[in-house]
Amino acid sequence: MKCKRCRRADAAVDLPSHHAAFCPDCFFVFFRRQVTEGIRKLRLLAPEDRVLVCVSGGKDSLVLWDVLIEEGYETEGLYIDLGIDGYSDRSKEKVLAYAASRGKTPIVVELAKEEIPIPETARCVRMQECAVCGTVKRYFFNRVAAEGKFTVVATGHNLDDETARLLGNLLHWQRDHLARQHPLLPEADGGLVRKVKPLWRVSEVETAAYGFLKGIDYVTEECPMSEDATSLVYKEALSRIEDRMPGTRIVFYQGFLDPSNPMRKRPETATPAGGGPTPEDAPGADAVHGTEVAAEGGEGTARACVECGAATFTETCSFCRLKERVRKARSLRAATVSR
Amino acid sequence: MKCKRCRRADAAVDLPSHHAAFCPDCFFVFFRRQVTEGIRKLRLLAPEDRVLVCVSGGKDSLVLWDVLIEEGYETEGLYIDLGIDGYSDRSKEKVLAYAASRGKTPIVVELAKEEIPIPETARCVRMQECAVCGTVKRYFFNRVAAEGKFTVVATGHNLDDETARLLGNLLHWQRDHLARQHPLLPEADGGLVRKVKPLWRVSEVETAAYGFLKGIDYVTEECPMSEDATSLVYKEALSRIEDRMPGTRIVFYQGFLDPSNPMRKRPETATPAGGGPTPEDAPGADAVHGTEVAAEGGEGTARACVECGAATFTETCSFCRLKERVRKARSLRAATVSR
């Protein structure tokens, strides 16, 4: 089959949802156009933005970084070393190698050095790893962005991620989560940086094809902590529907984003006094990826955490409370051992 | 494993979504209670109702009839012989056998005698079989109900059917269809009888178990016309989610039925002058089962079809228009052959 765009080279990527097939070069053009259209339509980024790209070592975040660099955005990479045996080392290696190939050095946060590696922290506080990871990552996204004067944080969530989350939220009619789910979360008082998902229009298969054809080396293994994540069940269910009815995912997600969709509005009983969008740091924002994020308490305007100054809806932010719970669990264990 | 209810007999039916397992006798009690609760909660039926039960020969409709008889409702069965080679004969046999075992004789409508057997009609009018079937069935539900002075028509749709339809409607954000999807469609002017789905709370597996344990003989084959129906794709996707997370279906459907759910409201731009619910005979009511139903044109209050007097939103009802199209196609064919 010939490429549908140049009609000369052999097609290398078949895209039934777009009724198209492209050669590598034309696919790069197509893919970048999908991303830039996604950015333009929802006004995710402005040319003058300083973008902090959160890179995990997986295909999505490295492909995102690659496209943003190619499109001329001012970017830096942020790698959070979760302290997961083996997996974290392999991921970091991929991030450093990719960054070096673009003449970059990523910002690295090591959770082990911060004394909150994910596996041990989850055990200490008896929470699911994905929930702990969400709290910790959001904290560092905001902190590193503030310290480095970044205007926006970008993550590599693709169409498959977003629709799996949407399906999970709809199956349980999580009105609050639905109202907050969007590729753009505007910046908010108290140091909550704007967060964007520029890959929202491209599928996992498309992202993987872009990474592969571009020769980007990424970790292919799933995070070992998320193996049982419910989001994978939703993703698989949607994949089967998409296989039979190509294009369903994008119709589903674009229909959801339509401002006239009533699921975009927060339920009336829970509308904060000020109205308007609520940052994802509010309670339960990431319920589908793993389980409930530790509740931050009330709603309304964020204020500064009495411990660390980070934006929070309670006196002490969820990150500081997490650290405190880990500290207590550790001293309890030390006391038990020494007895 | 012992039955969770009587704790004496061996459990025969395992129901993870209810954290339960029952022996046959206790399962009958449980199943009938699920159905009667579903009827009570949504006020589907009153003791004085005369119920026309639409029976296809499949497990759901025969089980529905069985439960309604056991619960003391005044019922008659309606079998519509679709004129599908082999399948229709085998279905009718099951219906007649079940009816005889309860001392009943079902009302039978033969589409071949009406000169609109589904397969030939679909070919003539170049529509999907499921769409033709929906139009024809709705027409006869209303007509037979009126002729026999039935107060309500009951169909055997179960939780799996309803959630598959709901998922399909949500994936495409079919606001009009969503607003109309409900186990109770009230009667409306012009001869549209009330329509109810008393099995909305029970799953396909539960219905099959009830039919099997009760010794009800039913056709197990799917309608050969619906083999490719998209609803099966949605059903399968939800089955995989339910297997991993038992209870998801009922949470999904009950959350949808909650009157505070904004998807229950019709989109403002399309609200008919009179407000209130719109009968399922309105345009596109059954889009998920197969494809679009032939549009009936405008919205608002139903009036009498100039041809047959049935309720319609246009001058001639969709059933009469269908018959007219078949008649034209046939005379065209006859003319071509004789030339």
XYZ file of C-alpha atoms in Angstrom:
678
model
C 0.000 0.000 0.000
C 1.247 3.484 -0.883
C 1.285 6.433 1.520
C -2.028 8.324 1.332
C -0.244 11.664 1.541
C 2.775 11.597 -0.790
C 1.444 8.634 -2.851
C 5.052 7.638 -3.599
C 6.637 5.868 -0.614
C 5.287 2.650 0.903
C 2.930 3.141 3.816
C 4.451 2.135 7.163
C 1.676 3.193 9.564
C -1.954 2.184 9.038
C -4.499 4.409 10.817
C -8.041 3.065 10.389
C -9.513 5.742 12.662
C -8.301 8.367 10.169
C -8.942 6.223 7.063
C -5.275 6.753 6.259
C -1.882 5.072 5.943
C 1.408 6.973 5.843
C 5.078 6.523 5.039
C 7.368 7.448 7.965
C 8.056 11.019 6.828
C 4.413 11.799 6.128
C 3.424 10.158 9.412
C 5.765 12.541 11.281
C 4.028 15.460 9.590
C 0.598 14.008 10.387
C 1.470 13.240 14.008
C 2.974 16.652 14.714
C -0.030 18.292 13.112
C -2.354 16.276 15.353
C -0.434 17.458 18.413
C -0.194 21.090 17.346
C -3.887 21.094 16.432
C -4.638 19.712 19.891
C -2.557 22.508 21.419
C -4.160 25.201 19.258
C -7.787 24.102 19.658
C -7.647 24.138 23.451
C -5.001 26.883 23.735
C -2.758 24.656 25.822
C 0.491 26.493 25.097
C 1.650 29.911 23.941
C 4.915 30.495 22.030
C 6.407 32.352 25.012
C 5.739 29.541 27.500
C 8.549 27.894 29.451
C 7.444 24.257 29.450
C 8.395 21.735 32.105
C 7.932 18.338 30.433
C 7.400 15.484 32.891
C 9.283 12.505 31.484
C 8.973 8.993 32.876
C 11.142 7.162 30.357
C 8.054 5.728 28.627
C 7.136 6.394 25.023
C 4.444 8.993 25.627
C 6.452 11.493 27.635
C 9.603 11.181 25.505
C 7.572 11.559 22.311
C 5.867 14.608 23.827
C 9.220 16.149 24.657
C 10.476 15.394 21.148
C 7.501 17.037 19.447
C 7.648 20.120 21.670
C 11.364 20.536 20.945
C 10.734 20.121 17.199
C 7.946 22.681 17.386
C 10.365 25.175 18.919
C 9.000 25.386 22.448
C 11.402 26.253 25.281
C 11.431 23.036 27.311
C 13.186 21.283 30.151
C 12.610 17.711 31.243
C 11.680 16.679 34.788
C 12.371 13.105 35.814
C 11.045 11.891 39.159
C 12.938 8.801 40.283
C 10.217 6.864 42.118
C 12.703 4.553 43.834
C 11.244 1.378 42.331
C 13.866 -1.388 42.178
C 15.231 -1.912 38.680
C 12.383 -0.151 36.908
C 13.425 3.322 38.055
C 17.062 2.796 37.018
C 16.067 1.549 33.580
C 13.651 4.453 33.110
C 16.173 7.069 34.175
C 18.730 5.655 31.747
C 16.294 6.129 28.844
C 15.470 9.665 29.925
C 19.130 10.666 30.266
C 20.029 9.076 26.925
C 17.199 10.850 25.094
C 17.975 14.172 26.791
C 21.677 13.867 25.892
C 20.747 13.249 22.246
C 18.993 16.641 22.263
C 21.788 18.359 24.204
C 19.667 18.554 27.352
C 20.111 17.641 31.009
C 16.831 16.843 32.763
C 15.976 17.998 36.258
C 15.994 14.886 38.446
C 14.127 14.474 41.745
C 15.069 11.344 43.655
C 12.317 10.225 46.007
C 14.775 7.983 47.881
C 16.819 11.080 48.767
C 13.595 12.810 49.820
C 12.990 9.756 52.019
C 9.713 8.889 50.277
C 10.412 6.177 47.700
C 6.994 5.027 46.443
C 7.005 1.331 47.421
C 8.080 1.912 51.027
C 5.882 4.996 51.418
C 2.820 3.080 50.201
C 3.542 0.310 52.684
C 4.031 2.787 55.555
C 0.807 4.699 54.951
C -1.175 1.669 53.708
C -2.248 3.352 50.519
C -2.184 2.105 46.946
C 1.073 2.956 45.221
C -0.676 4.839 42.408
C -2.432 7.106 44.895
C 0.823 7.919 46.716
C 2.582 8.461 43.393
C -0.112 10.906 42.287
C 0.191 13.018 45.413
C 3.987 13.086 45.291
C 4.213 13.853 41.582
C 1.714 16.707 41.751
C 3.675 18.219 44.607
C 6.957 18.172 42.687
C 5.354 19.348 39.446
C 4.263 22.521 41.227
C 7.451 22.938 43.268
C 9.916 22.397 40.424
C 7.830 24.617 38.133
C 7.868 27.417 40.714
C 11.591 27.057 41.445
C 12.502 27.019 37.745
C 10.032 29.743 36.738
C 8.231 27.462 34.320
C 4.856 28.759 33.146
C 3.358 25.343 32.423
C 3.787 21.637 33.157
C 3.175 19.170 30.303
C 2.491 15.460 30.738
C 2.365 12.700 28.119
C -1.202 11.443 28.613
C -2.579 10.301 25.275
C -6.082 9.704 23.926
C -6.132 6.137 25.267
C -5.240 7.355 28.769
C -7.808 10.123 28.737
C -10.657 8.007 27.375
C -9.920 5.173 29.834
C -10.137 7.705 32.651
C -13.309 9.173 31.151
C -14.935 5.755 30.875
C -14.062 4.921 34.481
C -15.474 8.231 35.668
C -18.672 7.714 33.654
C -19.204 4.125 34.776
C -19.296 5.452 38.335
C -20.779 8.859 37.487
C -17.974 10.644 39.309
C -19.380 14.090 38.651
C -16.576 15.977 40.409
C -13.872 14.085 38.579
C -15.664 14.470 35.266
C -15.938 18.219 35.694
C -12.188 18.410 36.326
C -11.026 16.089 33.562
C -9.576 18.212 30.771
C -6.315 18.487 28.801
C -5.934 21.986 30.267
C -6.029 22.728 33.982
C -5.487 26.470 34.350
C -3.063 27.844 36.906
C -4.630 28.689 40.233
C -3.897 30.738 43.320
C -1.338 29.501 45.770
C 1.239 28.216 43.324
C -0.705 25.699 41.274
C 0.929 25.817 37.869
C -1.046 25.328 34.623
C -1.023 21.680 33.534
C -1.520 20.486 29.973
C -1.748 17.203 28.068
C -0.732 18.054 24.499
C -1.037 14.431 23.282
C -4.775 14.232 24.004
C -5.669 13.805 20.331
C -3.206 11.028 19.519
C -3.616 7.365 20.399
C -1.168 5.094 22.134
C -0.534 3.214 18.881
C 0.238 6.469 17.086
C 2.577 7.602 19.846
C 4.347 4.246 19.852
C 4.729 4.387 16.064
C 6.170 7.906 16.259
C 8.657 6.872 18.961
C 9.685 3.754 17.095
C 10.098 5.407 13.692
C 11.984 8.325 15.242
C 14.372 5.895 16.911
C 13.509 7.114 20.417
C 14.569 4.462 22.907
C 12.032 4.112 25.719
C 11.098 1.647 28.470
C 8.396 -0.682 27.199
C 7.588 -2.304 30.539
C 4.588 -0.980 32.481
C 5.328 0.389 35.940
C 5.325 -2.767 38.131
C 3.199 -0.954 40.716
C 0.353 -0.295 38.269
C -0.066 -3.813 36.942
C -3.501 -4.173 38.471
C -4.617 -0.631 37.835
C -8.276 -0.447 36.903
C -7.393 2.033 34.171
C -5.841 -0.845 32.221
C -9.183 -2.679 32.308
C -10.996 0.354 30.881
C -8.249 0.865 28.309
C -8.533 -2.707 27.114
C -12.330 -2.520 26.887
C -12.079 0.631 24.772
C -9.407 -0.952 22.590
C -11.781 -3.747 21.674
C -14.481 -1.254 20.751
C -11.998 0.866 18.775
C -10.784 -2.209 16.873
C -14.329 -2.917 15.731
C -15.349 0.720 15.283
C -12.267 2.819 14.474
C -12.640 6.440 15.509
C -14.861 5.767 18.538
C -12.270 7.040 21.033
C -11.782 10.467 19.502
C -15.540 10.954 18.989
C -16.074 9.956 22.638
C -13.441 12.350 23.971
C -14.206 15.314 21.728
C -17.912 14.959 22.543
C -17.006 15.023 26.202
C -14.867 18.158 25.828
C -17.658 20.026 24.035
C -18.467 22.951 26.359
C -22.196 22.248 25.930
C -21.768 18.765 27.419
C -23.498 18.891 30.823
C -20.933 16.510 32.323
C -18.412 19.348 32.040
C -20.271 21.260 34.749
C -19.694 20.535 38.410
C -22.745 19.194 40.255
C -24.615 22.086 41.795
C -24.444 20.859 45.366
C -20.671 20.903 45.276
C -19.965 24.109 43.365
C -17.396 26.202 45.213
C -18.366 29.777 46.032
C -16.159 31.227 43.317
C -17.329 28.836 40.593
C -14.962 28.138 37.734
C -12.582 25.226 37.304
C -10.990 23.550 40.289
C -7.355 22.466 40.157
C -6.582 18.783 39.939
C -4.955 18.997 43.348
C -8.421 19.077 44.871
C -9.829 15.928 46.495
C -9.978 12.733 44.517
C -8.774 14.240 41.271
C -7.033 11.130 40.031
C -9.444 8.442 41.106
C -9.254 6.378 37.984
C -5.505 6.004 37.858
C -5.302 3.578 40.751
C -7.619 4.717 43.485
C -8.685 7.806 45.341
C -6.053 10.409 45.920
C -5.832 11.339 49.606
C -8.564 13.883 50.196
C -7.364 17.403 50.706
C -10.490 18.324 52.669
C -12.542 21.378 51.730
C -12.955 23.138 48.425
C -12.699 26.751 47.336
C -9.508 28.807 47.095
C -6.130 27.212 47.729
C -3.926 28.598 50.508
C -0.341 27.975 51.581
C 0.546 24.824 53.518
C 1.695 25.770 57.036
C 4.605 23.314 56.684
C 5.983 23.852 53.195
C 4.014 26.727 51.684
C 2.624 24.616 48.830
C -0.913 25.229 47.602
C -3.459 23.271 49.597
C -7.131 23.252 50.534
C -6.377 22.223 54.118
C -3.963 23.554 56.752
C -1.213 21.101 55.878
C -0.850 19.905 52.284
C -1.342 16.240 51.411
C 2.365 15.880 50.627
C 3.437 17.088 54.084
C 0.796 14.882 55.699
C 2.113 11.945 53.728
C 5.681 12.645 54.874
C 4.510 12.971 58.463
C 2.684 9.621 58.306
C 5.798 7.969 56.883
C 7.945 9.503 59.644
C 5.556 8.232 62.334
C 5.376 4.742 60.815
C 9.160 4.623 60.692
C 9.674 5.668 64.312
C 6.994 3.195 65.404
C 8.831 0.452 63.525
C 12.182 1.528 64.993
C 10.665 1.483 68.504
C 9.174 -1.984 67.916
C 12.477 -3.344 66.613
C 14.559 -1.913 69.502
C 12.158 -3.281 72.122
C -19.995 -23.924 48.791
C -23.261 -23.598 50.706
C -26.129 -21.275 49.749
C -25.670 -17.863 51.371
C -29.382 -17.621 52.137
C -30.564 -20.957 53.550
C -27.025 -22.108 54.485
C -28.146 -25.709 53.972
C -28.315 -26.599 50.271
C -25.322 -26.446 47.940
C -24.977 -23.180 46.046
C -25.749 -23.530 42.341
C -25.497 -19.907 41.201
C -22.505 -17.716 42.040
C -23.181 -13.956 41.877
C -19.977 -11.974 42.477
C -21.727 -8.654 41.840
C -23.962 -9.371 44.849
C -21.238 -11.106 46.904
C -23.610 -14.070 47.026
C -24.177 -17.655 45.924
C -27.553 -19.396 46.064
C -29.140 -22.821 45.816
C -31.823 -23.029 43.095
C -34.793 -22.345 45.385
C -33.151 -19.378 47.087
C -31.997 -18.076 43.721
C -35.622 -18.050 42.501
C -36.573 -15.980 45.553
C -33.612 -13.642 44.985
C -34.269 -13.266 41.258
C -37.980 -12.575 41.658
C -37.215 -10.064 44.378
C -34.750 -8.285 42.078
C -37.438 -8.026 39.411
C -40.215 -6.933 41.765
C -37.884 -4.378 43.356
C -37.091 -3.060 39.894
C -40.825 -2.778 39.187
C -41.562 -1.115 42.533
C -38.703 1.394 42.507
C -39.602 2.802 39.109
C -43.366 2.115 39.396
C -43.345 0.146 36.165
C -46.524 -1.840 36.838
C -49.625 -1.595 38.987
C -51.586 -4.664 40.214
C -54.535 -3.790 37.977
C -52.448 -3.564 34.794
C -53.192 -5.777 31.793
C -49.685 -6.606 30.578
C -48.810 -7.491 27.004
C -45.507 -9.376 27.246
C -43.481 -9.337 24.036
C -41.903 -12.763 23.702
C -39.270 -13.612 21.128
C -38.562 -17.188 22.203
C -35.265 -16.130 23.811
C -34.500 -16.533 27.494
C -35.131 -12.955 28.578
C -38.672 -12.562 27.336
C -39.786 -16.047 28.432
C -38.246 -15.533 31.876
C -39.988 -12.171 32.101
C -43.311 -13.738 31.260
C -42.679 -16.492 33.815
C -41.903 -14.043 36.628
C -44.893 -11.838 35.821
C -47.216 -14.863 35.851
C -45.720 -16.043 39.149
C -46.176 -12.582 40.605
C -49.858 -12.702 39.707
C -49.989 -10.113 36.931
C -52.646 -10.475 34.250
C -50.553 -11.176 31.154
C -50.809 -12.242 27.549
C -47.863 -13.017 25.277
C -47.300 -11.380 21.900
C -45.082 -13.186 19.427
C -44.107 -11.387 16.240
C -42.999 -13.876 13.611
C -40.301 -11.915 11.795
C -40.266 -14.262 8.813
C -36.598 -15.194 9.178
C -35.900 -18.609 7.641
C -35.539 -21.319 10.263
C -34.896 -18.968 13.170
C -38.491 -17.714 13.284
C -39.937 -21.242 13.231
C -37.643 -22.418 15.999
C -38.451 -19.328 18.111
C -42.192 -19.664 17.648
C -42.038 -23.317 18.704
C -40.405 -22.336 22.007
C -42.939 -19.593 22.632
C -45.904 -21.878 21.925
C -44.451 -24.656 24.097
C -43.826 -22.328 27.040
C -47.252 -20.704 26.683
C -48.956 -24.120 26.573
C -47.167 -25.148 29.767
C -48.819 -22.166 31.463
C -52.187 -22.775 29.820
C -51.807 -19.755 27.543
C -52.125 -19.079 23.834
C -49.977 -16.180 22.665
C -51.135 -13.562 20.199
C -49.151 -14.166 17.005
C -48.468 -11.578 14.314
C -46.945 -13.008 11.153
C -44.993 -10.440 9.195
C -45.052 -12.681 6.103
C -48.856 -12.471 6.102
C -48.585 -8.708 6.563
C -46.303 -8.792 3.507
C -43.371 -7.314 5.405
C -41.074 -10.176 6.481
C -37.934 -8.504 7.881
C -35.229 -9.861 5.529
C -37.083 -9.001 2.303
C -38.337 -5.672 3.676
C -34.798 -4.632 4.642
C -33.545 -5.512 1.165
C -36.406 -3.600 -0.507
C -35.936 -0.405 1.487
C -32.141 -0.741 1.772
C -32.149 -0.373 5.545
C -30.437 -2.441 8.244
C -32.613 -5.319 9.414
C -32.495 -4.163 13.065
C -33.805 -0.720 12.110
C -36.698 -2.179 10.103
C -37.429 -4.637 12.899
C -37.563 -1.803 15.471
C -40.067 0.195 13.425
C -42.285 -2.817 12.755
C -42.226 -4.112 16.330
C -43.084 -0.730 17.832
C -46.017 -0.435 15.458
C -47.440 -3.810 16.462
C -46.774 -3.275 20.169
C -49.018 -0.230 20.064
C -51.613 -1.735 17.733
C -52.008 -5.060 19.521
C -52.066 -3.297 22.899
C -54.843 -0.987 21.711
C -56.856 -3.787 20.109
C -56.563 -5.995 23.194
C -57.075 -3.179 25.722
C -53.709 -3.794 27.341
C -52.519 -0.991 29.623
C -48.814 -1.689 29.236
C -46.297 -3.479 27.018
C -43.382 -5.299 28.708
C -40.161 -6.336 26.996
C -37.376 -8.585 28.266
C -34.433 -6.159 28.102
C -32.015 -6.965 30.912
C -29.227 -5.027 32.621
C -26.676 -6.129 30.026
C -28.886 -4.867 27.190
C -29.579 -1.561 28.874
C -25.969 -0.855 29.860
C -24.708 -1.795 26.385
C -27.163 0.689 24.915
C -26.166 3.285 27.517
C -22.469 2.846 26.754
C -23.094 3.195 23.024
C -25.133 6.332 23.571
C -22.449 7.807 25.850
C -19.546 6.981 23.533
C -21.301 9.085 20.904
C -22.944 11.524 23.332
C -26.369 10.875 21.803
C -28.128 13.360 24.054
C -31.611 12.739 22.649
C -31.298 8.984 22.955
C -29.859 9.264 26.446
C -32.757 11.405 27.616
C -35.197 8.814 26.322
C -33.439 5.708 27.631
C -35.375 4.452 30.649
C -37.081 1.230 31.820
C -40.346 3.176 31.816
C -41.668 5.077 28.812
C -45.010 6.559 29.844
C -48.032 6.311 27.611
C -48.516 9.264 25.301
C -51.216 10.868 23.198
C -52.223 9.276 19.965
C -52.182 5.659 21.103
C -48.626 5.181 22.330
C -48.931 2.594 25.086
C -46.733 2.619 28.209
C -43.620 0.486 27.721
C -41.643 -1.115 30.540
C -38.527 -3.239 30.980
C -39.025 -5.073 34.281
C -35.729 -7.023 33.988
C -33.571 -3.871 34.063
C -31.927 -4.844 37.364
C -30.979 -8.420 36.459
C -28.052 -9.461 34.308
C -28.039 -11.768 31.333
C -26.236 -14.433 33.351
C -28.864 -14.249 36.090
C -31.706 -14.434 33.580
C -30.088 -17.420 31.858
C -29.607 -19.165 35.214
C -33.257 -18.563 36.133
C -34.456 -19.918 32.790
C -32.174 -22.940 32.983
C -33.007 -23.850 36.583
C -36.723 -23.340 35.952
C -36.544 -25.684 32.977
C -37.750 -23.054 30.529
C -36.801 -24.132 27.024
C -35.665 -21.168 24.926
C -33.783 -20.493 21.676
C -30.113 -19.970 22.440
C -29.082 -18.756 19.002
C -28.795 -15.004 18.445
C -31.047 -13.559 15.765
C -29.022 -14.173 12.555
C -29.781 -10.614 11.416
C -28.123 -9.024 14.468
C -24.829 -10.910 14.316
C -22.888 -7.768 13.561
C -24.900 -5.476 15.788
C -22.721 -2.917 17.483
C -24.594 -3.526 20.726
C -22.810 -6.880 20.978
C -19.456 -5.084 20.890
C -20.488 -2.806 23.754
C -21.924 -5.751 25.663
C -18.696 -7.686 25.363
C -16.605 -4.697 26.461
C -18.784 -4.245 29.549
C -18.617 -7.973 30.288
C -14.846 -7.765 30.509
C -15.065 -4.846 32.907
C -17.748 -6.596 34.968
C -15.614 -9.744 35.185
C -12.769 -7.733 36.660
C -14.940 -5.417 38.746
C -18.204 -7.144 39.653
C -21.055 -4.739 40.251
C -19.899 -2.123 37.742
C -22.936 -2.564 35.478
C -25.595 -1.941 38.096
C -23.696 1.052 39.540
C -23.373 2.440 36.005
C -27.066 2.020 35.215
C -28.474 3.133 38.551
C -26.237 6.211 38.477
C -27.584 6.983 35.035
C -31.210 6.624 36.154
C -30.691 8.986 39.085
C -33.022 11.926 38.344
C -30.208 14.366 39.230
C -28.040 12.975 36.430
C -27.878 15.753 33.819
C -27.793 13.206 30.999
C -31.421 12.448 31.830
C -32.409 15.891 30.572
C -32.969 16.526 26.904
C -30.546 19.031 25.346
C -32.097 22.477 25.495
C -31.968 23.159 21.778
C -34.124 20.120 21.084
C -36.668 20.347 23.911
C -40.176 20.080 22.494
C -42.599 22.865 23.306
C -44.515 20.737 25.790
C -41.435 19.522 27.652
C -41.645 16.161 29.384
C -40.587 12.769 28.144
C -40.766 11.892 24.478
C -42.012 8.499 23.371
C -39.491 6.079 21.966
C -41.289 6.259 18.653
C -39.642 9.624 18.085
C -36.684 9.887 15.685
C -33.678 7.674 16.235
C -34.871 6.162 19.500
C -33.175 2.838 18.988
C -29.912 3.879 17.458
C -27.739 1.520 19.427
C -29.586 -1.647 18.580
C -28.447 -1.758 14.994
C -28.517 1.707 13.508
C -30.745 4.724 13.277
C -34.441 4.133 13.225
C -36.099 5.890 10.285
C -36.672 9.457 11.375
C -40.283 10.306 12.097
C -39.657 13.953 11.311
C -40.677 16.681 13.770
C -41.081 16.572 17.521
C -43.876 17.618 19.841
C -47.267 15.945 20.200
C -48.098 12.788 18.295
C -51.060 12.772 15.891
C -52.875 10.077 13.952
C -51.320 8.669 10.786
C -53.477 9.577 7.788
C -53.151 6.019 6.491
C -53.634 3.798 9.528
C -54.421 6.095 12.439
C -51.350 5.062 14.452
C -49.512 7.665 16.536
C -46.935 9.541 14.499
C -45.018 12.803 14.433
C -45.434 13.139 10.681
C -48.420 12.913 8.336
C -47.877 9.231 7.574
C -46.380 6.967 10.242
C -43.025 5.297 9.679
C -44.692 1.893 9.449
C -46.995 2.962 6.617
C -44.098 4.689 4.867
C -42.110 1.478 5.172
C -44.968 -0.538 3.662
C -45.294 1.972 0.855
C -41.583 1.765 0.055
C -41.787 -2.031 -0.018
C -44.809 -1.887 -2.305
C -43.002 0.464 -4.718
C -39.851 -1.651 -4.694
C -41.912 -4.729 -5.467
C -43.817 -3.182 -8.373
C -40.551 -1.813 -9.764
C -39.077 -5.298 -9.597
C -42.164 -6.829 -11.177
C -42.017 -4.253 -13.994
C -38.307 -4.947 -14.563
C -38.880 -8.698 -14.667
C -41.820 -8.477 -17.077
C -39.918 -6.202 -19.475
